């Protein structure tokens, strides 16, 4: 009976991990167009309006979702943690990337964003209690260096550190914090409710700044800029997080976060399609190297399964509930990450 129970637990953990990685990949795909879309939007719209207006629109969608699903209100402790999520992904990242991309290209932004998976993993250690093994970090750095080498040799990195670079670095730090805290909180609230409550928590601030920005610089733009703004609102700020936070909750914040190593390559692809930037054959080689590193990362789960039960017990209403597990067979099942 123990053997069967162990097999059930191992199968459940593996299934949760696969689901987490799949959802995380969908989130990365959604986020990969954020920088090009932001670049298009801020060419005609005020960056403060772009950063906070999209949060207001997403908050309205979040309110409709929470009302339709009858989601319970977070606890006092969860509200405090949601404020960290809001600071990172609702306010910090959209604001600083919008300011940076008024003068820099999305391809240049992709260079700095390559440090986001590592930053997410660092905050996962600090905030979510995860302890990836040494090989995990080696693979993470290897993938990061591969992408950076590709971007540098392709000519997207040039000149000294500028104000735009500092904005992008600030965006990465805050986003990494928001990803890690949101991924951990999604184990309790579910991925969809985590971003929805964070958007609503931020609404008084985002609405005020949006109104001020619209008054100072009345928004006027063509269809392309408004389409980019619409994408940032509905996909980057809303639906993308449904998949992303659910993936972090199921697969582990540090490990699923490393899937973002593929995002710069995808961002360059979208930049070529939207902004007519050249995508060289070297991007294919870089993508293969990055994917190999991601595979290595996922194969090296932590021997310290600190959050084994919490990872598989994510409560996202869009996902089926995890199968019950037997505590007596946890050791035989092996670590979650």
Coordinates of N, CA and C in Angstrom, one line a residue, residues 15-226:
X15 N 2.8 15.9 -12.1 CA 1.7 16.5 -12.8 C 1.6 18.0 -12.5
X16 N 1.7 18.3 -11.2 CA 1.6 19.7 -10.7 C 2.8 20.5 -11.4
X17 N 3.9 19.9 -11.4 CA 5.1 20.6 -11.9 C 5.0 20.8 -13.4
X18 N 4.4 19.8 -14.2 CA 4.2 20.0 -15.6 C 3.2 21.1 -15.8
X19 N 2.1 21.1 -15.1 CA 1.1 22.1 -15.2 C 1.7 23.5 -14.9
X20 N 2.5 23.6 -13.8 CA 3.1 24.8 -13.5 C 4.0 25.4 -14.6
X21 N 4.8 24.5 -15.2 CA 5.7 24.9 -16.3 C 4.9 25.4 -17.5
X22 N 3.8 24.7 -17.8 CA 3.0 25.0 -19.0 C 2.4 26.4 -18.8
X23 N 1.8 26.6 -17.6 CA 1.2 27.9 -17.3 C 2.2 29.0 -17.3
X24 N 3.4 28.7 -16.7 CA 4.4 29.7 -16.7 C 4.9 30.1 -18.1
X25 N 4.9 29.1 -19.0 CA 5.3 29.4 -20.4 C 4.3 30.3 -21.1
X26 N 3.0 30.0 -20.8 CA 1.9 30.9 -21.4 C 2.1 32.3 -20.8
X27 N 2.4 32.4 -19.6 CA 2.6 33.7 -19.0 C 3.7 34.5 -19.7
X28 N 4.9 33.8 -19.9 CA 6.0 34.4 -20.5 C 5.7 34.8 -21.9
X29 N 4.9 34.0 -22.6 CA 4.5 34.3 -24.0 C 3.7 35.6 -24.0
X30 N 2.8 35.7 -23.0 CA 2.0 36.9 -22.9 C 2.8 38.1 -22.6
X31 N 3.8 38.0 -21.7 CA 4.6 39.1 -21.3 C 5.7 39.5 -22.3
X32 N 6.0 38.6 -23.2 CA 7.1 38.8 -24.1 C 6.8 40.0 -25.1
X33 N 5.6 40.3 -25.3 CA 5.2 41.4 -26.1 C 5.1 42.7 -25.4
X34 N 5.3 42.7 -24.1 CA 5.0 43.9 -23.3 C 5.9 45.1 -23.6
X35 N 7.2 44.8 -23.8 CA 8.2 45.9 -24.1 C 7.9 46.5 -25.5
X36 N 7.8 45.7 -26.5 CA 7.4 46.3 -27.8 C 6.1 47.1 -27.8
X37 N 5.1 46.5 -27.1 CA 3.8 47.2 -27.1 C 4.0 48.5 -26.3
X38 N 4.7 48.5 -25.2 CA 5.0 49.7 -24.5 C 5.7 50.7 -25.3
X39 N 6.7 50.3 -26.1 CA 7.4 51.2 -26.9 C 6.5 51.9 -28.0
X40 N 5.6 51.1 -28.5 CA 4.7 51.7 -29.5 C 3.7 52.7 -28.8
X41 N 3.2 52.3 -27.6 CA 2.3 53.2 -26.9 C 2.9 54.5 -26.5
X42 N 4.1 54.5 -25.9 CA 4.7 55.7 -25.4 C 5.2 56.7 -26.4
X43 N 5.2 56.2 -27.7 CA 5.6 57.2 -28.7 C 4.6 58.2 -29.0
X44 N 3.3 57.9 -28.6 CA 2.2 58.9 -28.8 C 1.5 59.2 -27.5
X45 N 1.5 58.4 -26.5 CA 0.8 58.6 -25.3 C 1.8 58.9 -24.1
X46 N 1.4 59.7 -23.2 CA 2.2 60.0 -22.0 C 2.6 58.7 -21.3
X47 N 3.9 58.5 -20.9 CA 4.3 57.3 -20.3 C 3.6 57.1 -18.9
X48 N 3.3 58.1 -18.2 CA 2.6 58.0 -16.9 C 1.2 57.5 -17.2
X49 N 0.5 58.0 -18.3 CA -0.8 57.5 -18.6 C -0.7 56.0 -19.1
X50 N 0.3 55.7 -19.8 CA 0.4 54.3 -20.2 C 0.6 53.3 -19.0
X51 N 1.5 53.8 -18.1 CA 1.8 52.9 -17.0 C 0.6 52.7 -16.1
X52 N -0.1 53.8 -15.7 CA -1.2 53.7 -14.8 C -2.5 53.5 -15.4
X53 N -2.7 54.0 -16.6 CA -4.0 53.8 -17.3 C -4.3 52.4 -17.6
X54 N -3.3 51.6 -17.9 CA -3.5 50.2 -18.2 C -3.8 49.5 -16.9
X55 N -3.3 49.9 -15.8 CA -3.6 49.3 -14.5 C -5.1 49.6 -14.1
X56 N -5.6 50.8 -14.4 CA -7.0 51.1 -14.2 C -7.9 50.2 -15.0
X57 N -7.6 50.1 -16.3 CA -8.4 49.2 -17.1 C -8.4 47.8 -16.7
X58 N -7.2 47.3 -16.3 CA -7.1 45.9 -15.8 C -7.9 45.8 -14.4
X59 N -7.9 46.8 -13.6 CA -8.6 46.8 -12.3 C -10.1 46.6 -12.6
X60 N -10.6 47.3 -13.6 CA -12.0 47.1 -13.9 C -12.3 45.7 -14.3
X61 N -11.4 45.1 -15.1 CA -11.6 43.7 -15.5 C -11.5 42.8 -14.3
X62 N -10.6 43.1 -13.4 CA -10.4 42.3 -12.1 C -11.6 42.4 -11.3
X63 N -12.2 43.6 -11.1 CA -13.5 43.7 -10.3 C -14.6 42.9 -10.9
X64 N -14.7 42.9 -12.2 CA -15.8 42.0 -12.9 C -15.5 40.6 -12.6
X65 N -14.3 40.1 -12.7 CA -13.9 38.7 -12.5 C -14.2 38.3 -11.0
X66 N -13.8 39.1 -10.1 CA -14.0 38.8 -8.7 C -15.5 38.8 -8.3
X67 N -16.2 39.7 -8.9 CA -17.6 39.7 -8.6 C -18.3 38.5 -9.2
X68 N -18.0 38.2 -10.4 CA -18.6 37.0 -11.1 C -18.3 35.7 -10.3
X69 N -17.1 35.6 -9.9 CA -16.7 34.3 -9.2 C -17.0 34.3 -7.7
X70 N -17.4 35.4 -7.2 CA -17.7 35.5 -5.7 C -16.5 35.2 -4.8
X71 N -15.4 35.7 -5.2 CA -14.1 35.4 -4.5 C -14.2 36.0 -3.1
X72 N -13.8 35.3 -2.1 CA -13.7 35.8 -0.7 C -12.7 36.9 -0.6
X73 N -12.8 37.8 0.3 CA -11.9 38.9 0.5 C -10.6 38.3 1.2
X74 N -9.4 38.8 0.9 CA -8.2 38.4 1.5 C -8.2 38.7 3.0
X75 N -7.4 38.0 3.7 CA -7.2 38.3 5.1 C -6.3 39.5 5.3
X76 N -6.1 40.0 6.5 CA -5.3 41.2 6.8 C -3.8 40.9 6.4
X77 N -3.3 39.7 6.7 CA -2.0 39.3 6.3 C -1.8 39.3 4.8
X78 N -2.8 38.7 4.1 CA -2.8 38.6 2.7 C -2.8 40.0 2.0
X79 N -3.5 41.0 2.6 CA -3.6 42.3 2.1 C -2.2 42.9 2.1
X80 N -1.4 42.7 3.2 CA -0.1 43.2 3.3 C 0.8 42.7 2.2
X81 N 0.7 41.4 2.0 CA 1.5 40.7 0.9 C 1.0 41.2 -0.4
X82 N -0.2 41.5 -0.6 CA -0.7 42.0 -1.9 C -0.2 43.3 -2.2
X83 N 0.1 44.1 -1.2 CA 0.7 45.4 -1.4 C 2.1 45.3 -2.0
X84 N 2.8 44.3 -1.6 CA 4.2 44.0 -2.2 C 4.0 43.6 -3.7
X85 N 3.0 42.8 -4.0 CA 2.7 42.4 -5.4 C 2.4 43.7 -6.2
X86 N 1.5 44.5 -5.6 CA 1.1 45.7 -6.3 C 2.2 46.6 -6.6
X87 N 3.1 46.8 -5.6 CA 4.3 47.7 -5.8 C 5.1 47.2 -6.9
X88 N 5.3 45.9 -7.0 CA 6.2 45.3 -8.0 C 5.7 45.3 -9.4
X89 N 4.5 44.7 -9.6 CA 4.0 44.4 -10.9 C 2.9 45.3 -11.4
X90 N 2.2 46.0 -10.5 CA 1.2 46.9 -10.9 C 1.7 48.3 -11.1
X91 N 2.6 48.7 -10.2 CA 3.1 50.1 -10.3 C 4.6 50.1 -10.8
X92 N 5.5 49.4 -10.1 CA 6.9 49.6 -10.4 C 7.3 49.2 -11.8
X93 N 7.0 48.0 -12.3 CA 7.5 47.6 -13.6 C 6.8 48.4 -14.7
X94 N 5.5 48.6 -14.7 CA 4.9 49.4 -15.8 C 5.4 50.8 -15.9
X95 N 5.6 51.4 -14.7 CA 6.1 52.8 -14.7 C 7.5 52.9 -15.2
X96 N 8.4 52.2 -14.7 CA 9.8 52.3 -15.0 C 10.1 51.9 -16.5
X97 N 9.4 50.8 -16.9 CA 9.6 50.5 -18.3 C 9.0 51.5 -19.3
X98 N 7.9 52.1 -18.9 CA 7.3 53.2 -19.7 C 8.2 54.4 -19.8
X99 N 8.8 54.7 -18.7 CA 9.8 55.9 -18.7 C 11.0 55.5 -19.5
X100 N 11.5 54.3 -19.4 CA 12.7 53.9 -20.1 C 12.5 53.9 -21.6
X101 N 11.4 53.3 -22.0 CA 11.2 53.1 -23.5 C 10.7 54.3 -24.2
X102 N 10.6 55.5 -23.6 CA 10.4 56.7 -24.3 C 11.7 57.1 -25.1
X103 N 12.8 56.6 -24.6 CA 14.1 56.9 -25.3 C 14.9 55.7 -25.7
X104 N 14.6 54.5 -25.2 CA 15.3 53.3 -25.6 C 14.4 52.4 -26.4
X105 N 15.0 51.5 -27.2 CA 14.2 50.5 -27.9 C 13.8 49.4 -27.1
X106 N 12.8 48.6 -27.5 CA 12.4 47.4 -26.8 C 13.5 46.4 -26.8
X107 N 14.3 46.3 -27.9 CA 15.4 45.4 -27.9 C 16.5 45.7 -26.8
X108 N 16.7 47.0 -26.6 CA 17.7 47.3 -25.6 C 17.1 47.0 -24.2
X109 N 15.8 47.2 -24.1 CA 15.1 46.8 -22.8 C 15.2 45.3 -22.6
X110 N 15.2 44.5 -23.6 CA 15.2 43.1 -23.5 C 16.6 42.7 -22.8
X111 N 17.6 43.4 -23.1 CA 18.9 43.1 -22.5 C 18.9 43.2 -21.0
X112 N 18.3 44.2 -20.5 CA 18.3 44.4 -19.0 C 17.3 43.4 -18.4
X113 N 16.2 43.1 -19.1 CA 15.2 42.3 -18.6 C 15.7 40.8 -18.4
X114 N 16.9 40.5 -19.0 CA 17.4 39.2 -18.9 C 17.8 38.8 -17.5
X115 N 18.0 39.8 -16.6 CA 18.3 39.5 -15.2 C 17.0 39.3 -14.4
X116 N 15.9 39.4 -15.0 CA 14.6 39.2 -14.2 C 14.5 37.8 -13.6
X117 N 14.8 36.7 -14.4 CA 14.6 35.4 -13.8 C 15.6 35.2 -12.6
X118 N 16.8 35.7 -12.7 CA 17.7 35.6 -11.5 C 17.2 36.4 -10.4
X119 N 16.6 37.6 -10.6 CA 16.1 38.4 -9.6 C 14.9 37.7 -8.9
X120 N 14.1 37.1 -9.8 CA 12.9 36.4 -9.2 C 13.4 35.2 -8.3
X121 N 14.4 34.5 -8.7 CA 14.9 33.4 -7.9 C 15.5 33.9 -6.6
X122 N 16.2 35.1 -6.6 CA 16.7 35.6 -5.4 C 15.6 36.0 -4.4
X123 N 14.6 36.6 -4.9 CA 13.5 36.9 -4.0 C 12.7 35.7 -3.6
X124 N 12.7 34.7 -4.5 CA 12.1 33.4 -4.1 C 12.8 32.8 -2.8
X125 N 14.1 32.9 -2.8 CA 14.8 32.4 -1.7 C 14.5 33.3 -0.4
X126 N 14.4 34.6 -0.6 CA 14.2 35.5 0.5 C 12.8 35.5 1.0
X127 N 11.8 35.4 0.1 CA 10.4 35.6 0.5 C 9.6 34.3 0.5
X128 N 10.0 33.3 -0.4 CA 9.2 32.1 -0.5 C 9.8 30.9 0.2
X129 N 11.0 31.1 0.7 CA 11.7 30.0 1.4 C 12.2 28.9 0.5
X130 N 12.4 29.2 -0.7 CA 12.9 28.1 -1.6 C 14.5 28.1 -1.6
X131 N 15.1 26.9 -1.8 CA 16.5 26.8 -1.8 C 17.0 25.9 -2.9
X132 N 17.1 26.5 -4.1 CA 17.6 25.7 -5.3 C 19.0 25.3 -5.1
X133 N 19.4 24.1 -5.6 CA 20.8 23.6 -5.5 C 21.7 24.4 -6.4
X134 N 23.0 24.1 -6.2 CA 24.1 24.8 -6.9 C 23.9 24.7 -8.4
X135 N 23.6 23.5 -8.9 CA 23.5 23.3 -10.4 C 22.4 24.2 -10.9
X136 N 21.4 24.4 -10.1 CA 20.2 25.2 -10.6 C 20.8 26.6 -10.9
X137 N 21.6 27.2 -10.0 CA 22.1 28.5 -10.2 C 23.1 28.6 -11.3
X138 N 23.9 27.5 -11.5 CA 24.8 27.4 -12.6 C 24.1 27.5 -13.9
X139 N 23.0 26.7 -14.0 CA 22.2 26.7 -15.3 C 21.6 28.0 -15.5
X140 N 21.1 28.6 -14.4 CA 20.4 30.0 -14.5 C 21.4 31.0 -15.1
X141 N 22.6 31.0 -14.5 CA 23.6 32.0 -15.0 C 24.0 31.7 -16.4
X142 N 24.2 30.4 -16.7 CA 24.5 30.0 -18.1 C 23.5 30.5 -19.1
X143 N 22.2 30.3 -18.8 CA 21.2 30.8 -19.7 C 21.2 32.3 -19.8
X144 N 21.4 33.0 -18.7 CA 21.5 34.4 -18.7 C 22.7 34.9 -19.5
X145 N 23.9 34.3 -19.4 CA 25.0 34.7 -20.1 C 24.9 34.4 -21.6
X146 N 24.2 33.4 -21.9 CA 23.9 33.0 -23.3 C 23.1 34.1 -24.0
X147 N 22.0 34.5 -23.4 CA 21.2 35.6 -23.9 C 21.9 36.9 -24.0
X148 N 22.7 37.2 -22.9 CA 23.4 38.5 -22.9 C 24.5 38.5 -24.0
X149 N 25.2 37.3 -24.2 CA 26.2 37.3 -25.3 C 25.5 37.5 -26.7
X150 N 24.4 36.9 -26.9 CA 23.7 37.1 -28.1 C 23.3 38.5 -28.4
X151 N 22.7 39.1 -27.3 CA 22.3 40.5 -27.5 C 23.5 41.5 -27.6
X152 N 24.6 41.2 -26.9 CA 25.7 42.1 -27.1 C 26.3 42.0 -28.5
X153 N 26.5 40.7 -28.9 CA 27.1 40.5 -30.3 C 26.2 41.0 -31.4
X154 N 24.9 41.1 -31.1 CA 24.0 41.5 -32.1 C 23.9 43.1 -32.2
X155 N 24.6 43.7 -31.2 CA 24.7 45.2 -31.3 C 23.6 45.9 -30.6
X156 N 22.8 45.2 -29.7 CA 21.7 45.9 -29.0 C 22.2 46.6 -27.8
X157 N 23.5 46.2 -27.3 CA 24.0 46.9 -26.1 C 25.1 47.8 -26.6
X158 N 25.0 49.1 -26.2 CA 26.0 50.1 -26.7 C 26.0 51.3 -25.7
X159 N 27.1 51.9 -25.6 CA 27.2 53.1 -24.8 C 27.2 52.9 -23.3
X160 N 27.3 53.9 -22.5 CA 27.4 53.9 -21.1 C 26.0 53.7 -20.5
X161 N 26.0 53.4 -19.2 CA 24.7 53.2 -18.5 C 24.0 54.5 -18.4
X162 N 22.7 54.5 -18.9 CA 21.9 55.7 -19.1 C 20.8 55.7 -18.0
X163 N 20.1 56.8 -18.0 CA 18.9 56.9 -17.1 C 17.9 55.9 -17.5
X164 N 17.7 55.6 -18.8 CA 16.8 54.5 -19.2 C 17.2 53.2 -18.6
X165 N 18.5 52.9 -18.6 CA 19.0 51.7 -18.1 C 18.7 51.6 -16.6
X166 N 18.9 52.7 -15.9 CA 18.6 52.7 -14.4 C 17.1 52.4 -14.2
X167 N 16.2 53.0 -15.1 CA 14.8 52.8 -15.0 C 14.5 51.3 -15.2
X168 N 15.2 50.7 -16.2 CA 14.9 49.3 -16.5 C 15.4 48.4 -15.3
X169 N 16.5 48.7 -14.7 CA 17.0 48.0 -13.6 C 16.1 48.1 -12.4
X170 N 15.6 49.3 -12.1 CA 14.6 49.4 -11.1 C 13.3 48.6 -11.4
X171 N 12.9 48.6 -12.6 CA 11.8 47.8 -13.0 C 12.0 46.3 -12.8
X172 N 13.2 45.8 -13.1 CA 13.5 44.4 -12.9 C 13.5 44.0 -11.4
X173 N 14.1 44.9 -10.6 CA 14.1 44.6 -9.1 C 12.7 44.5 -8.5
X174 N 11.9 45.5 -8.9 CA 10.6 45.5 -8.3 C 9.7 44.4 -8.9
X175 N 9.9 44.1 -10.2 CA 9.1 43.0 -10.8 C 9.5 41.7 -10.2
X176 N 10.8 41.4 -10.0 CA 11.3 40.2 -9.4 C 10.6 40.0 -8.0
X177 N 10.6 41.1 -7.2 CA 9.9 41.0 -5.9 C 8.4 40.7 -6.0
X178 N 7.8 41.4 -7.0 CA 6.4 41.1 -7.2 C 6.1 39.7 -7.7
X179 N 6.9 39.2 -8.6 CA 6.7 37.8 -9.1 C 6.9 36.8 -7.9
X180 N 7.9 37.0 -7.1 CA 8.2 36.0 -6.1 C 7.1 36.0 -5.0
X181 N 6.7 37.2 -4.6 CA 5.7 37.3 -3.6 C 4.3 36.9 -4.1
X182 N 4.1 37.3 -5.3 CA 2.8 36.9 -5.9 C 2.7 35.4 -6.2
X183 N 3.8 34.8 -6.6 CA 3.8 33.3 -6.8 C 3.6 32.6 -5.5
X184 N 4.2 33.1 -4.4 CA 4.0 32.4 -3.1 C 2.6 32.6 -2.6
X185 N 2.0 33.9 -2.8 CA 0.7 34.2 -2.4 C -0.4 33.4 -3.2
X186 N -0.1 33.1 -4.4 CA -1.0 32.4 -5.3 C -1.3 31.0 -4.8
X187 N -0.4 30.5 -4.0 CA -0.6 29.2 -3.4 C -1.8 29.2 -2.4
X188 N -2.1 30.4 -1.9 CA -3.3 30.6 -1.0 C -4.5 31.1 -1.7
X189 N -4.3 32.1 -2.6 CA -5.4 32.8 -3.2 C -5.7 32.3 -4.6
X190 N -4.8 31.6 -5.2 CA -4.9 31.3 -6.6 C -4.3 32.4 -7.5
X191 N -3.8 32.0 -8.7 CA -3.2 33.0 -9.6 C -4.0 34.1 -10.0
X192 N -5.3 33.8 -10.4 CA -6.2 34.8 -10.9 C -6.5 35.8 -9.8
X193 N -6.9 35.3 -8.6 CA -7.3 36.2 -7.6 C -6.2 37.1 -7.0
X194 N -4.9 36.5 -7.1 CA -3.8 37.3 -6.6 C -3.6 38.6 -7.4
X195 N -3.6 38.5 -8.7 CA -3.4 39.7 -9.5 C -4.6 40.6 -9.5
X196 N -5.8 40.0 -9.4 CA -7.0 40.8 -9.3 C -7.1 41.6 -8.1
X197 N -6.8 41.0 -6.9 CA -6.9 41.8 -5.7 C -5.7 42.9 -5.6
X198 N -4.6 42.5 -6.2 CA -3.5 43.5 -6.3 C -3.9 44.7 -7.1
X199 N -4.6 44.5 -8.2 CA -5.0 45.6 -9.1 C -6.0 46.4 -8.4
X200 N -7.0 45.8 -7.7 CA -8.0 46.6 -6.9 C -7.4 47.4 -5.8
X201 N -6.4 46.8 -5.1 CA -5.7 47.5 -4.0 C -5.0 48.7 -4.5
X202 N -4.5 48.6 -5.7 CA -3.8 49.8 -6.3 C -4.7 50.8 -6.9
X203 N -5.9 50.5 -7.1 CA -6.8 51.4 -7.9 C -6.9 52.8 -7.5
X204 N -7.0 53.1 -6.2 CA -7.0 54.5 -5.8 C -5.8 55.3 -6.3
X205 N -4.6 54.7 -6.2 CA -3.4 55.4 -6.7 C -3.4 55.5 -8.2
X206 N -3.6 54.3 -8.8 CA -3.5 54.3 -10.3 C -4.5 55.2 -11.0
X207 N -5.7 55.2 -10.4 CA -6.8 56.1 -11.0 C -6.4 57.5 -10.9
X208 N -6.0 57.9 -9.7 CA -5.6 59.4 -9.5 C -4.5 59.8 -10.4
X209 N -3.4 59.0 -10.5 CA -2.3 59.4 -11.4 C -2.7 59.3 -12.9
X210 N -3.6 58.4 -13.3 CA -4.1 58.4 -14.6 C -4.9 59.7 -15.0
X211 N -5.7 60.1 -14.1 CA -6.5 61.3 -14.3 C -5.6 62.5 -14.4
X212 N -4.6 62.6 -13.5 CA -3.7 63.7 -13.6 C -2.9 63.7 -14.9
X213 N -2.4 62.6 -15.3 CA -1.6 62.5 -16.5 C -2.5 62.8 -17.7
X214 N -3.8 62.4 -17.7 CA -4.7 62.6 -18.8 C -5.0 64.1 -18.9
X215 N -5.1 64.8 -17.8 CA -5.3 66.2 -17.7 C -4.1 67.0 -18.2
X216 N -3.0 66.6 -17.8 CA -1.8 67.3 -18.3 C -1.5 67.1 -19.7
X217 N -1.7 65.9 -20.2 CA -1.4 65.5 -21.6 C -2.6 64.7 -22.1
X218 N -3.6 65.4 -22.6 CA -4.8 64.6 -23.1 C -4.4 63.5 -24.1
X219 N -4.8 62.3 -23.9 CA -4.4 61.2 -24.7 C -4.9 61.3 -26.1
X220 N -4.0 61.4 -27.1 CA -4.4 61.4 -28.5 C -3.4 60.5 -29.2
X221 N -3.9 59.5 -29.9 CA -3.0 58.5 -30.6 C -3.7 57.9 -31.7
X222 N -3.0 57.2 -32.6 CA -3.6 56.5 -33.7 C -4.0 55.1 -33.2
X223 N -4.5 54.3 -34.2 CA -5.0 53.0 -33.8 C -3.9 52.0 -33.3
X224 N -2.7 52.2 -33.9 CA -1.6 51.3 -33.4 C -1.3 51.5 -32.0
X225 N -1.2 52.8 -31.6 CA -0.8 53.1 -30.2 C -1.9 52.6 -29.2
X226 N -3.2 52.8 -29.6 CA -4.3 52.4 -28.8 C -4.4 50.9 -28.7

